[in-house]
Amino acid sequence: HGEPGFLDWHTTVSFSHAGQELWLAVPLERGITVHGWVRNARGEPQEGVLIFLRSGQQGLNETSDADGRFAFTSVAPAPIRLYARFGGDSGQDESAVRDAVLVAGTDAVQVDLDLQASLEIRGTLHDSAGQPIDGEVVTATAIDNDRVTRQATTDAAGRFTIRGLYPGGYQLALAAQAQ
């Protein structure tokens, strides 16, 4: 691994020419630190919030400290999205989503996250005859991040509630439960 603050990749290249071993020097690119604070819906710093940083196919996670602070180091310059989720003592989930663009040559970027009550999707499933469908698994998948999914199962009246959703668009899918 490279020096602190440098992206976590390296390549060693050597080859022989006319009986001599030659080495190719590959400069490392300095990564960017993404840091900030997480505040709950009351505006207070929140400890224990799980934060995901998504940049292309790269995914990192951190947890906020006792002062609500978090930091990701050695992040490549690119557009990023931060997802934060916290399941509070009251049973109410809180979440936040923020976008930022990391520009090469920048040492650090501050992105603060203000939690709000997580969203939910409610619905009712009926068959073509209008009868409720019991026991069907309904899955919500975030349109911009297929790793963000939540599920619920319909009750006898065909009702379902999918909780703990981040702000954004979702696609719903059905999958019959095994009998």
XYZ file of N, CA, C and O in Angstrom:
716
model
N 0.846 -1.185 0.000
C 0.000 0.000 0.000
C 0.882 1.235 0.000
O 1.995 1.227 0.498
N 0.324 2.319 -0.491
C 1.094 3.551 -0.616
C 1.198 4.309 0.688
O 0.826 3.836 1.757
N 1.713 5.493 0.582
C 1.858 6.387 1.727
C 0.474 6.846 2.192
O -0.470 6.860 1.415
N 0.335 7.294 3.461
C -0.941 7.816 3.925
C -1.390 8.981 3.042
O -0.590 9.830 2.661
N -2.658 8.978 2.698
C -3.213 10.038 1.871
C -3.155 9.749 0.388
O -3.716 10.485 -0.407
N -2.493 8.658 0.005
C -2.436 8.300 -1.405
C -3.453 7.209 -1.689
O -3.811 6.427 -0.810
N -3.934 7.177 -2.913
C -4.910 6.171 -3.284
C -4.344 4.779 -3.037
O -3.151 4.543 -3.184
N -5.213 3.855 -2.677
C -4.816 2.522 -2.266
C -4.635 1.597 -3.468
O -5.373 0.644 -3.656
N -3.682 1.923 -4.327
C -3.306 1.042 -5.431
C -1.876 1.332 -5.809
O -1.347 2.392 -5.565
N -1.259 0.333 -6.369
C 0.110 0.522 -6.815
C 0.428 -0.500 -7.903
O -0.229 -1.532 -8.008
N 1.426 -0.204 -8.705
C 1.880 -1.104 -9.740
C 3.399 -1.085 -9.749
O 4.004 -0.014 -9.711
N 4.004 -2.242 -9.787
C 5.452 -2.346 -9.910
C 5.742 -2.927 -11.279
O 5.200 -3.975 -11.633
N 6.566 -2.232 -12.044
C 6.887 -2.680 -13.391
C 8.404 -2.766 -13.515
O 9.110 -1.802 -13.236
N 8.869 -3.929 -13.912
C 10.296 -4.061 -14.207
C 10.440 -4.883 -15.474
O 9.588 -5.708 -15.795
N 11.501 -4.649 -16.212
C 11.759 -5.413 -17.422
C 13.255 -5.382 -17.696
O 13.998 -4.583 -17.147
N 13.698 -6.296 -18.540
C 15.120 -6.382 -18.866
C 15.333 -5.877 -20.292
O 14.524 -6.138 -21.182
N 16.415 -5.136 -20.453
C 16.791 -4.662 -21.781
C 18.306 -4.741 -21.884
O 19.012 -4.165 -21.043
N 18.786 -5.481 -22.876
C 20.228 -5.654 -23.099
C 20.937 -6.128 -21.832
O 21.994 -5.615 -21.463
N 20.282 -7.067 -21.118
C 20.899 -7.636 -19.944
C 20.789 -6.802 -18.680
O 21.289 -7.193 -17.638
N 20.167 -5.642 -18.751
C 19.991 -4.785 -17.569
C 18.532 -4.818 -17.124
O 17.627 -4.800 -17.955
N 18.342 -4.853 -15.803
C 16.981 -4.770 -15.272
C 16.627 -3.299 -15.123
O 17.371 -2.530 -14.514
N 15.512 -2.914 -15.707
C 15.059 -1.522 -15.661
C 13.758 -1.445 -14.868
O 12.927 -2.345 -14.919
N 13.558 -0.347 -14.157
C 12.357 -0.123 -13.355
C 11.641 1.104 -13.872
O 12.269 2.098 -14.210
N 10.345 1.020 -13.913
C 9.523 2.153 -14.328
C 8.908 2.777 -13.087
O 8.235 2.093 -12.309
N 9.140 4.051 -12.874
C 8.577 4.754 -11.711
C 7.158 5.195 -12.044
O 6.903 5.814 -13.070
N 6.234 4.852 -11.173
C 4.830 5.225 -11.352
C 4.452 6.168 -10.224
O 4.415 5.766 -9.056
N 4.187 7.452 -10.525
C 3.816 8.376 -9.449
C 2.435 8.026 -8.888
O 1.542 7.640 -9.627
N 2.285 8.154 -7.591
C 1.000 7.920 -6.943
C 0.184 9.202 -6.946
O 0.718 10.297 -6.818
N -1.099 9.050 -7.089
C -2.007 10.191 -7.063
C -2.513 10.370 -5.631
O -2.956 9.414 -5.005
N -2.424 11.590 -5.125
C -2.891 11.850 -3.763
C -4.418 11.785 -3.742
O -5.091 12.376 -4.562
N -4.947 11.026 -2.779
C -6.385 10.918 -2.619
C -6.937 12.110 -1.849
O -6.205 12.917 -1.281
N -8.247 12.220 -1.850
C -8.953 13.327 -1.207
C -9.618 12.800 0.068
O -10.147 11.697 0.088
N -9.583 13.608 1.127
C -10.291 13.273 2.354
C -11.688 13.888 2.288
O -11.843 15.073 2.009
N -12.695 13.053 2.519
C -14.085 13.518 2.604
C -14.461 13.413 4.072
O -14.408 12.330 4.660
N -14.815 14.539 4.681
C -15.130 14.540 6.112
C -16.363 15.418 6.353
O -16.774 16.197 5.499
N -16.925 15.266 7.539
C -18.074 16.092 7.883
C -18.677 15.678 9.210
O -18.094 14.905 9.973
N -19.857 16.217 9.471
C -20.614 15.930 10.688
C -21.964 15.388 10.286
O -22.527 15.761 9.258
N -22.501 14.533 11.155
C -23.866 14.031 11.000
C -24.685 14.598 12.138
O -24.291 14.509 13.307
N -25.797 15.235 11.786
C -26.714 15.777 12.793
C -28.066 15.086 12.652
O -28.538 14.838 11.543
N -28.692 14.811 13.802
C -30.013 14.190 13.774
C -31.084 15.234 13.432
O -30.770 16.406 13.208
N -32.326 14.797 13.403
C -33.424 15.682 13.011
C -33.587 16.867 13.963
O -34.179 17.883 13.596
N -33.032 16.790 15.179
C -33.090 17.893 16.140
C -31.888 18.831 15.997
O -31.719 19.762 16.773
N -30.975 18.518 15.035
C -29.806 19.361 14.809
C -28.632 19.056 15.712
O -27.645 19.790 15.721
N -28.691 17.952 16.454
C -27.618 17.573 17.376
C -26.670 16.588 16.700
O -27.111 15.768 15.889
N -25.371 16.626 17.040
C -24.440 15.636 16.493
C -24.915 14.223 16.853
O -25.401 13.999 17.960
N -24.791 13.293 15.894
C -25.295 11.941 16.129
C -24.177 10.912 16.010
O -23.539 10.794 14.973
N -23.966 10.181 17.090
C -22.978 9.101 17.120
C -23.577 7.826 16.542
O -24.779 7.593 16.632
N -22.733 6.975 15.931
C -23.160 5.647 15.515
C -23.930 5.582 14.216
O -24.581 4.575 13.934
N -23.833 6.612 13.386
C -24.524 6.615 12.093
C -23.651 5.886 11.076
O -22.466 6.173 10.937
N -24.235 4.940 10.368
C -23.528 4.229 9.317
C -23.576 5.067 8.047
O -24.651 5.459 7.592
N -22.397 5.360 7.484
C -22.286 6.225 6.310
C -21.610 5.439 5.200
O -20.549 4.846 5.407
N -22.244 5.420 4.026
C -21.688 4.770 2.842
C -21.277 5.838 1.852
O -22.042 6.768 1.593
N -20.090 5.704 1.293
C -19.627 6.585 0.227
C -19.597 5.750 -1.035
O -18.975 4.685 -1.073
N -20.277 6.234 -2.060
C -20.341 5.515 -3.340
C -19.750 6.402 -4.418
O -20.143 7.557 -4.574
N -18.771 5.856 -5.168
C -18.144 6.554 -6.284
C -17.935 5.537 -7.388
O -17.032 4.705 -7.289
N -18.779 5.573 -8.415
C -18.701 4.556 -9.459
C -18.913 3.198 -8.830
O -19.891 2.961 -8.136
N -17.961 2.301 -9.024
C -18.048 0.966 -8.430
C -17.399 0.892 -7.058
O -17.458 -0.127 -6.391
N -16.727 1.984 -6.623
C -16.077 2.003 -5.313
C -17.107 2.265 -4.226
O -17.930 3.168 -4.346
N -17.054 1.477 -3.172
C -17.927 1.682 -2.035
C -17.134 1.595 -0.744
O -16.360 0.662 -0.551
N -17.293 2.584 0.114
C -16.605 2.627 1.403
C -17.649 2.860 2.485
O -18.714 3.416 2.218
N -17.335 2.490 3.729
C -18.255 2.820 4.817
C -17.484 3.218 6.055
O -16.354 2.800 6.271
N -18.118 4.053 6.843
C -17.594 4.564 8.110
C -18.763 4.695 9.069
O -19.914 4.675 8.659
N -18.440 4.905 10.339
C -19.458 5.172 11.359
C -19.085 6.468 12.056
O -17.912 6.689 12.382
N -20.065 7.323 12.300
C -19.784 8.599 12.957
C -19.356 8.371 14.409
O -19.827 7.452 15.075
N -18.450 9.243 14.892
C -17.926 9.108 16.249
C -18.845 9.801 17.259
O -19.937 10.266 16.915
N -18.404 9.899 18.504
C -19.211 10.466 19.590
C -19.604 11.918 19.332
O -20.611 12.387 19.859
N -18.821 12.638 18.518
C -19.139 14.031 18.193
C -19.877 14.160 16.865
O -20.053 15.271 16.355
N -20.285 13.023 16.276
C -20.998 13.047 15.001
C -20.085 13.217 13.801
O -20.556 13.420 12.686
N -18.762 13.115 14.005
C -17.814 13.313 12.905
C -17.542 11.996 12.171
O -17.609 10.927 12.751
N -17.184 12.140 10.886
C -16.756 10.996 10.088
C -15.709 11.478 9.097
O -15.607 12.673 8.810
N -14.921 10.542 8.570
C -13.926 10.880 7.549
C -13.609 9.650 6.710
O -13.487 8.544 7.236
N -13.519 9.863 5.409
C -13.022 8.872 4.458
C -11.730 9.438 3.898
O -11.687 10.594 3.487
N -10.675 8.646 3.865
C -9.403 9.134 3.337
C -9.070 8.429 2.026
O -9.603 7.352 1.735
N -8.218 9.063 1.249
C -7.701 8.485 0.004
C -8.801 8.159 -1.003
O -8.788 7.095 -1.626
N -9.758 9.062 -1.183
C -10.841 8.869 -2.140
C -10.424 9.474 -3.482
O -9.881 10.575 -3.536
N -10.669 8.752 -4.553
C -10.295 9.213 -5.892
C -11.173 10.386 -6.329
O -12.358 10.452 -5.973
N -10.602 11.323 -7.108
C -11.397 12.430 -7.649
C -12.494 11.884 -8.571
O -12.197 11.131 -9.497
N -13.743 12.220 -8.293
C -14.893 11.746 -9.075
C -16.164 12.246 -8.401
O -16.134 12.687 -7.252
N -17.302 12.151 -9.070
C -18.574 12.410 -8.386
C -18.807 11.325 -7.330
O -18.504 10.156 -7.561
N -19.315 11.723 -6.169
C -19.610 10.766 -5.095
C -21.022 10.985 -4.584
O -21.625 12.042 -4.795
N -21.531 9.993 -3.905
C -22.810 10.103 -3.189
C -22.604 9.489 -1.817
O -22.050 8.398 -1.690
N -23.019 10.221 -0.782
C -22.964 9.732 0.592
C -24.369 9.355 1.036
O -25.315 10.131 0.850
N -24.495 8.166 1.605
C -25.751 7.699 2.189
C -25.516 7.531 3.683
O -24.520 6.924 4.086
N -26.413 8.038 4.505
C -26.305 7.868 5.957
C -27.613 7.277 6.469
O -28.694 7.672 6.027
N -27.502 6.343 7.412
C -28.707 5.735 7.979
C -28.475 5.463 9.445
O -27.420 4.963 9.838
N -29.480 5.789 10.245
C -29.410 5.588 11.686
C -30.749 5.081 12.183
O -31.789 5.684 11.911
N -30.736 3.979 12.930
C -31.939 3.460 13.574
C -31.937 3.913 15.017
O -31.197 3.359 15.823
N -32.684 4.941 15.331
C -32.678 5.529 16.671
C -33.351 4.667 17.720
O -33.987 3.666 17.424
N -33.201 5.090 18.993
C -33.787 4.358 20.116
C -35.304 4.309 20.039
O -35.932 3.402 20.555
N -35.905 5.301 19.393
C -37.364 5.361 19.312
C -37.914 4.389 18.279
O -39.124 4.267 18.125
N -37.018 3.695 17.537
C -37.473 2.793 16.495
C -37.663 3.506 15.166
O -37.963 2.873 14.167
N -37.493 4.822 15.148
C -37.657 5.604 13.929
C -36.317 5.698 13.208
O -35.347 6.163 13.771
N -36.273 5.213 11.977
C -35.067 5.342 11.164
C -34.926 6.767 10.669
O -35.917 7.423 10.346
N -33.681 7.236 10.612
C -33.374 8.535 10.025
C -32.313 8.306 8.960
O -31.467 7.423 9.100
N -32.365 9.109 7.890
C -31.402 8.928 6.808
C -31.123 10.256 6.122
O -31.817 11.246 6.330
N -30.072 10.241 5.291
C -29.704 11.411 4.498
C -28.938 10.928 3.272
O -28.307 9.873 3.293
N -29.008 11.709 2.205
C -28.249 11.459 0.988
C -27.686 12.790 0.529
O -28.397 13.798 0.508
N -26.387 12.833 0.180
C -25.750 14.057 -0.336
C -24.819 13.696 -1.472
O -24.111 12.696 -1.403
N -24.791 14.529 -2.484
C -23.879 14.372 -3.616
C -22.780 15.417 -3.526
O -22.990 16.512 -3.009
N -21.614 15.073 -4.062
C -20.494 16.011 -4.151
C -19.615 15.570 -5.313
O -19.687 14.431 -5.759
N -18.803 16.499 -5.795
C -17.838 16.183 -6.840
C -16.449 16.445 -6.273
O -16.166 17.549 -5.801
N -15.600 15.423 -6.306
C -14.230 15.550 -5.809
C -13.329 15.894 -6.992
O -13.291 15.175 -7.979
N -12.604 17.003 -6.870
C -11.766 17.519 -7.946
C -10.304 17.245 -7.632
O -9.840 17.498 -6.508
N -9.573 16.732 -8.627
C -8.146 16.453 -8.452
C -7.433 17.715 -7.974
O -7.763 18.829 -8.380
N -6.459 17.530 -7.088
C -5.708 18.655 -6.544
C -6.299 19.211 -5.263
O -5.694 20.031 -4.595
N -7.485 18.741 -4.896
C -8.131 19.161 -3.653
C -7.698 18.205 -2.544
O -7.699 16.994 -2.737
N -7.323 18.751 -1.391
C -6.898 17.890 -0.281
C -8.073 17.315 0.494
O -8.048 16.156 0.902
N -9.098 18.141 0.742
C -10.219 17.705 1.577
C -11.502 18.408 1.163
O -11.475 19.543 0.686
N -12.612 17.712 1.374
C -13.941 18.257 1.089
C -14.819 17.964 2.299
O -14.848 16.823 2.784
N -15.532 18.980 2.770
C -16.452 18.784 3.884
C -17.865 18.604 3.343
O -18.337 19.426 2.556
N -18.512 17.529 3.778
C -19.889 17.238 3.406
C -20.634 16.892 4.688
O -20.401 15.843 5.280
N -21.505 17.792 5.143
C -22.285 17.537 6.355
C -23.594 16.859 5.993
O -24.170 17.120 4.928
N -24.064 15.989 6.872
C -25.273 15.210 6.631
C -26.303 15.516 7.708
O -26.027 15.350 8.891
N -27.463 15.979 7.293
C -28.570 16.269 8.207
C -29.627 15.185 8.047
O -30.283 15.088 6.997
N -29.770 14.384 9.093
C -30.717 13.272 9.052
C -32.151 13.765 9.113
O -32.451 14.777 9.740
N -33.013 13.032 8.459
C -34.458 13.267 8.545
C -35.133 11.900 8.644
O -34.482 10.877 8.401
N -36.392 11.887 9.017
C -37.102 10.612 9.120
C -37.004 9.883 7.784
O -37.194 10.479 6.722
N -36.640 8.588 7.849
C -36.557 7.794 6.625
C -37.938 7.687 5.993
O -38.966 7.793 6.664
N -37.940 7.454 4.707
C -39.189 7.390 3.950
C -39.722 5.965 3.911
O -39.011 5.013 4.219
N -40.970 5.838 3.517
C -41.566 4.514 3.370
C -42.496 4.507 2.164
O -42.971 5.558 1.729
N -42.696 3.323 1.632
C -43.650 3.116 0.543
C -44.712 2.169 1.067
O -44.384 1.102 1.603
N -45.975 2.565 0.906
C -47.106 1.719 1.321
C -47.945 1.388 0.102
O -48.053 2.188 -0.822
N -48.524 0.216 0.107
C -49.381 -0.157 -1.009
C -50.215 -1.370 -0.676
O -50.128 -1.937 0.411
N -51.036 -1.748 -1.629
C -51.895 -2.923 -1.504
C -51.842 -3.688 -2.824
O -51.948 -3.077 -3.892
N -51.679 -5.009 -2.748
C -51.655 -5.849 -3.941
C -52.973 -6.601 -4.062
O -53.472 -7.178 -3.089
N -53.498 -6.588 -5.277
C -54.723 -7.327 -5.608
C -54.465 -8.117 -6.881
O -53.710 -7.676 -7.749
N -55.131 -9.267 -7.006
C -55.025 -10.018 -8.256
C -55.988 -9.420 -9.280
O -56.662 -8.428 -9.000
N -56.047 -10.018 -10.471
C -56.874 -9.456 -11.552
C -58.364 -9.488 -11.223
O -59.142 -8.733 -11.805
N -58.761 -10.332 -10.252
C -60.166 -10.388 -9.829
C -60.442 -9.414 -8.683
O -61.559 -9.357 -8.175
N -59.419 -8.662 -8.260
C -59.603 -7.691 -7.189
C -59.419 -8.263 -5.793
O -59.656 -7.572 -4.802
N -58.978 -9.521 -5.692
C -58.771 -10.156 -4.397
C -57.374 -9.807 -3.864
O -56.407 -9.754 -4.626
N -57.260 -9.557 -2.544
C -55.933 -9.239 -1.987
C -54.984 -10.424 -2.121
O -55.405 -11.579 -2.071
N -53.696 -10.108 -2.291
C -52.660 -11.140 -2.408
C -51.890 -11.175 -1.091
O -51.268 -10.195 -0.709
N -51.951 -12.320 -0.407
C -51.297 -12.503 0.885
C -49.936 -13.180 0.695
O -49.785 -14.064 -0.143
N -48.925 -12.758 1.458
C -47.641 -13.438 1.489
C -46.705 -13.136 0.331
O -45.736 -13.845 0.128
N -46.965 -12.095 -0.419
C -46.092 -11.718 -1.549
C -44.973 -10.803 -1.044
O -45.208 -9.876 -0.286
N -43.733 -11.095 -1.448
C -42.593 -10.254 -1.081
C -42.489 -9.124 -2.107
O -42.415 -9.373 -3.307
N -42.483 -7.899 -1.599
C -42.337 -6.712 -2.443
C -40.973 -6.109 -2.144
O -40.645 -5.859 -0.985
N -40.173 -5.898 -3.177
C -38.821 -5.363 -3.017
C -38.730 -3.996 -3.670
O -39.138 -3.826 -4.821
N -38.200 -3.023 -2.931
C -37.919 -1.688 -3.470
C -36.410 -1.595 -3.686
O -35.632 -1.828 -2.757
N -35.998 -1.259 -4.898
C -34.583 -1.104 -5.239
C -34.355 0.329 -5.704
O -35.084 0.814 -6.586
N -33.361 0.998 -5.113
C -33.064 2.380 -5.500
C -32.665 2.415 -6.975
O -31.868 1.599 -7.438
N -33.204 3.357 -7.715
C -32.927 3.479 -9.142
C -31.462 3.817 -9.388
O -30.838 3.308 -10.309
N -30.864 4.640 -8.524
C -29.483 5.082 -8.743
C -28.439 4.212 -8.048
O -27.245 4.459 -8.171
N -28.866 3.178 -7.297
C -27.907 2.332 -6.586
C -28.578 1.003 -6.274
O -29.268 0.872 -5.266
N -28.352 -0.003 -7.117
C -29.049 -1.277 -6.948
C -28.623 -2.051 -5.707
O -29.181 -3.089 -5.390
N -27.650 -1.531 -4.955
C -27.274 -2.156 -3.681
C -28.210 -1.733 -2.546
O -28.182 -2.325 -1.474
N -28.992 -0.694 -2.775
C -29.930 -0.208 -1.758
C -31.281 -0.853 -2.023
O -31.991 -0.478 -2.959
N -31.616 -1.859 -1.227
C -32.900 -2.545 -1.358
C -33.545 -2.720 0.017
O -32.858 -2.828 1.027
N -34.854 -2.738 0.018
C -35.636 -3.019 1.223
C -36.817 -3.880 0.796
O -37.285 -3.777 -0.343
N -37.318 -4.699 1.723
C -38.420 -5.598 1.398
C -39.509 -5.553 2.454
O -39.260 -5.191 3.601
N -40.693 -5.970 2.026
C -41.819 -6.183 2.940
C -42.678 -7.305 2.357
O -42.625 -7.575 1.150
N -43.458 -7.941 3.210
C -44.358 -9.014 2.780
C -45.794 -8.561 2.999
O -46.121 -7.978 4.040
N -46.637 -8.845 2.011
C -48.039 -8.435 2.114
C -48.756 -9.249 3.192
O -48.439 -10.415 3.433
N -49.747 -8.597 3.838
C -50.556 -9.278 4.841
C -51.800 -9.866 4.172
O -51.932 -9.833 2.944
N -52.713 -10.407 4.968
C -53.922 -11.051 4.443
C -54.778 -10.089 3.620
O -55.519 -10.516 2.729
N -54.688 -8.790 3.892
C -55.456 -7.795 3.133
C -54.657 -7.280 1.922
O -55.102 -6.362 1.236
N -53.465 -7.861 1.682
C -52.643 -7.449 0.549
C -51.807 -6.202 0.809
O -51.130 -5.705 -0.094
N -51.829 -5.696 2.052
C -51.105 -4.456 2.375
C -49.632 -4.728 2.662
O -49.282 -5.782 3.195
N -48.779 -3.744 2.327
C -47.355 -3.817 2.649
C -46.855 -2.412 2.948
O -47.411 -1.428 2.476
N -45.811 -2.347 3.766
C -45.110 -1.090 4.048
C -43.621 -1.378 4.025
O -43.138 -2.210 4.786
N -42.912 -0.700 3.130
C -41.449 -0.829 3.045
C -40.875 0.399 3.727
O -41.090 1.520 3.278
N -40.137 0.176 4.819
C -39.607 1.282 5.626
C -38.098 1.438 5.451
O -37.428 0.581 4.901
N -37.567 2.547 5.986
C -36.127 2.763 6.019
C -35.528 3.149 4.679
O -34.393 2.801 4.387
N -36.279 3.876 3.854
C -35.806 4.252 2.519
C -35.126 5.611 2.538
O -35.575 6.540 3.208
N -34.045 5.719 1.762
C -33.373 7.001 1.543
C -34.210 7.825 0.568
O -34.960 7.267 -0.240
N -34.075 9.155 0.593
C -34.731 9.962 -0.436
C -34.232 9.538 -1.821
O -33.054 9.232 -2.000
N -35.127 9.508 -2.795
C -34.762 9.129 -4.159
C -35.838 8.275 -4.793
O -36.874 7.999 -4.192
N -35.590 7.834 -6.008
C -36.538 7.006 -6.742
C -36.292 5.531 -6.513
O -35.155 5.097 -6.313
N -37.359 4.737 -6.566
C -37.279 3.295 -6.340
C -38.088 2.554 -7.390
O -39.104 3.047 -7.870
N -37.625 1.340 -7.709
C -38.355 0.444 -8.564
C -38.880 -0.691 -7.688
O -38.130 -1.244 -6.878
N -40.163 -1.021 -7.843
C -40.762 -2.115 -7.063
C -40.799 -3.372 -7.890
O -41.073 -3.335 -9.095
N -40.550 -4.507 -7.226
C -40.625 -5.808 -7.893
C -41.300 -6.796 -6.971
O -41.229 -6.667 -5.738
N -41.957 -7.796 -7.550
C -42.644 -8.835 -6.804
C -41.955 -10.175 -7.036
O -41.477 -10.451 -8.136
N -41.931 -11.003 -6.004
C -41.406 -12.364 -6.119
C -42.257 -13.252 -5.242
O -42.325 -13.049 -4.038
N -42.933 -14.236 -5.847
C -43.808 -15.124 -5.066
C -42.993 -15.880 -4.033
O -41.913 -16.382 -4.328
N -43.499 -15.912 -2.801
C -42.808 -16.648 -1.736
C -42.942 -18.132 -1.990
O -43.956 -18.613 -2.506
N -41.902 -18.881 -1.614
C -41.963 -20.339 -1.739
C -43.054 -20.859 -0.808
O -43.163 -20.426 0.315
N -43.831 -21.771 -1.310
C -44.950 -22.333 -0.525
C -44.458 -23.427 0.392
O -43.670 -24.224 0.092
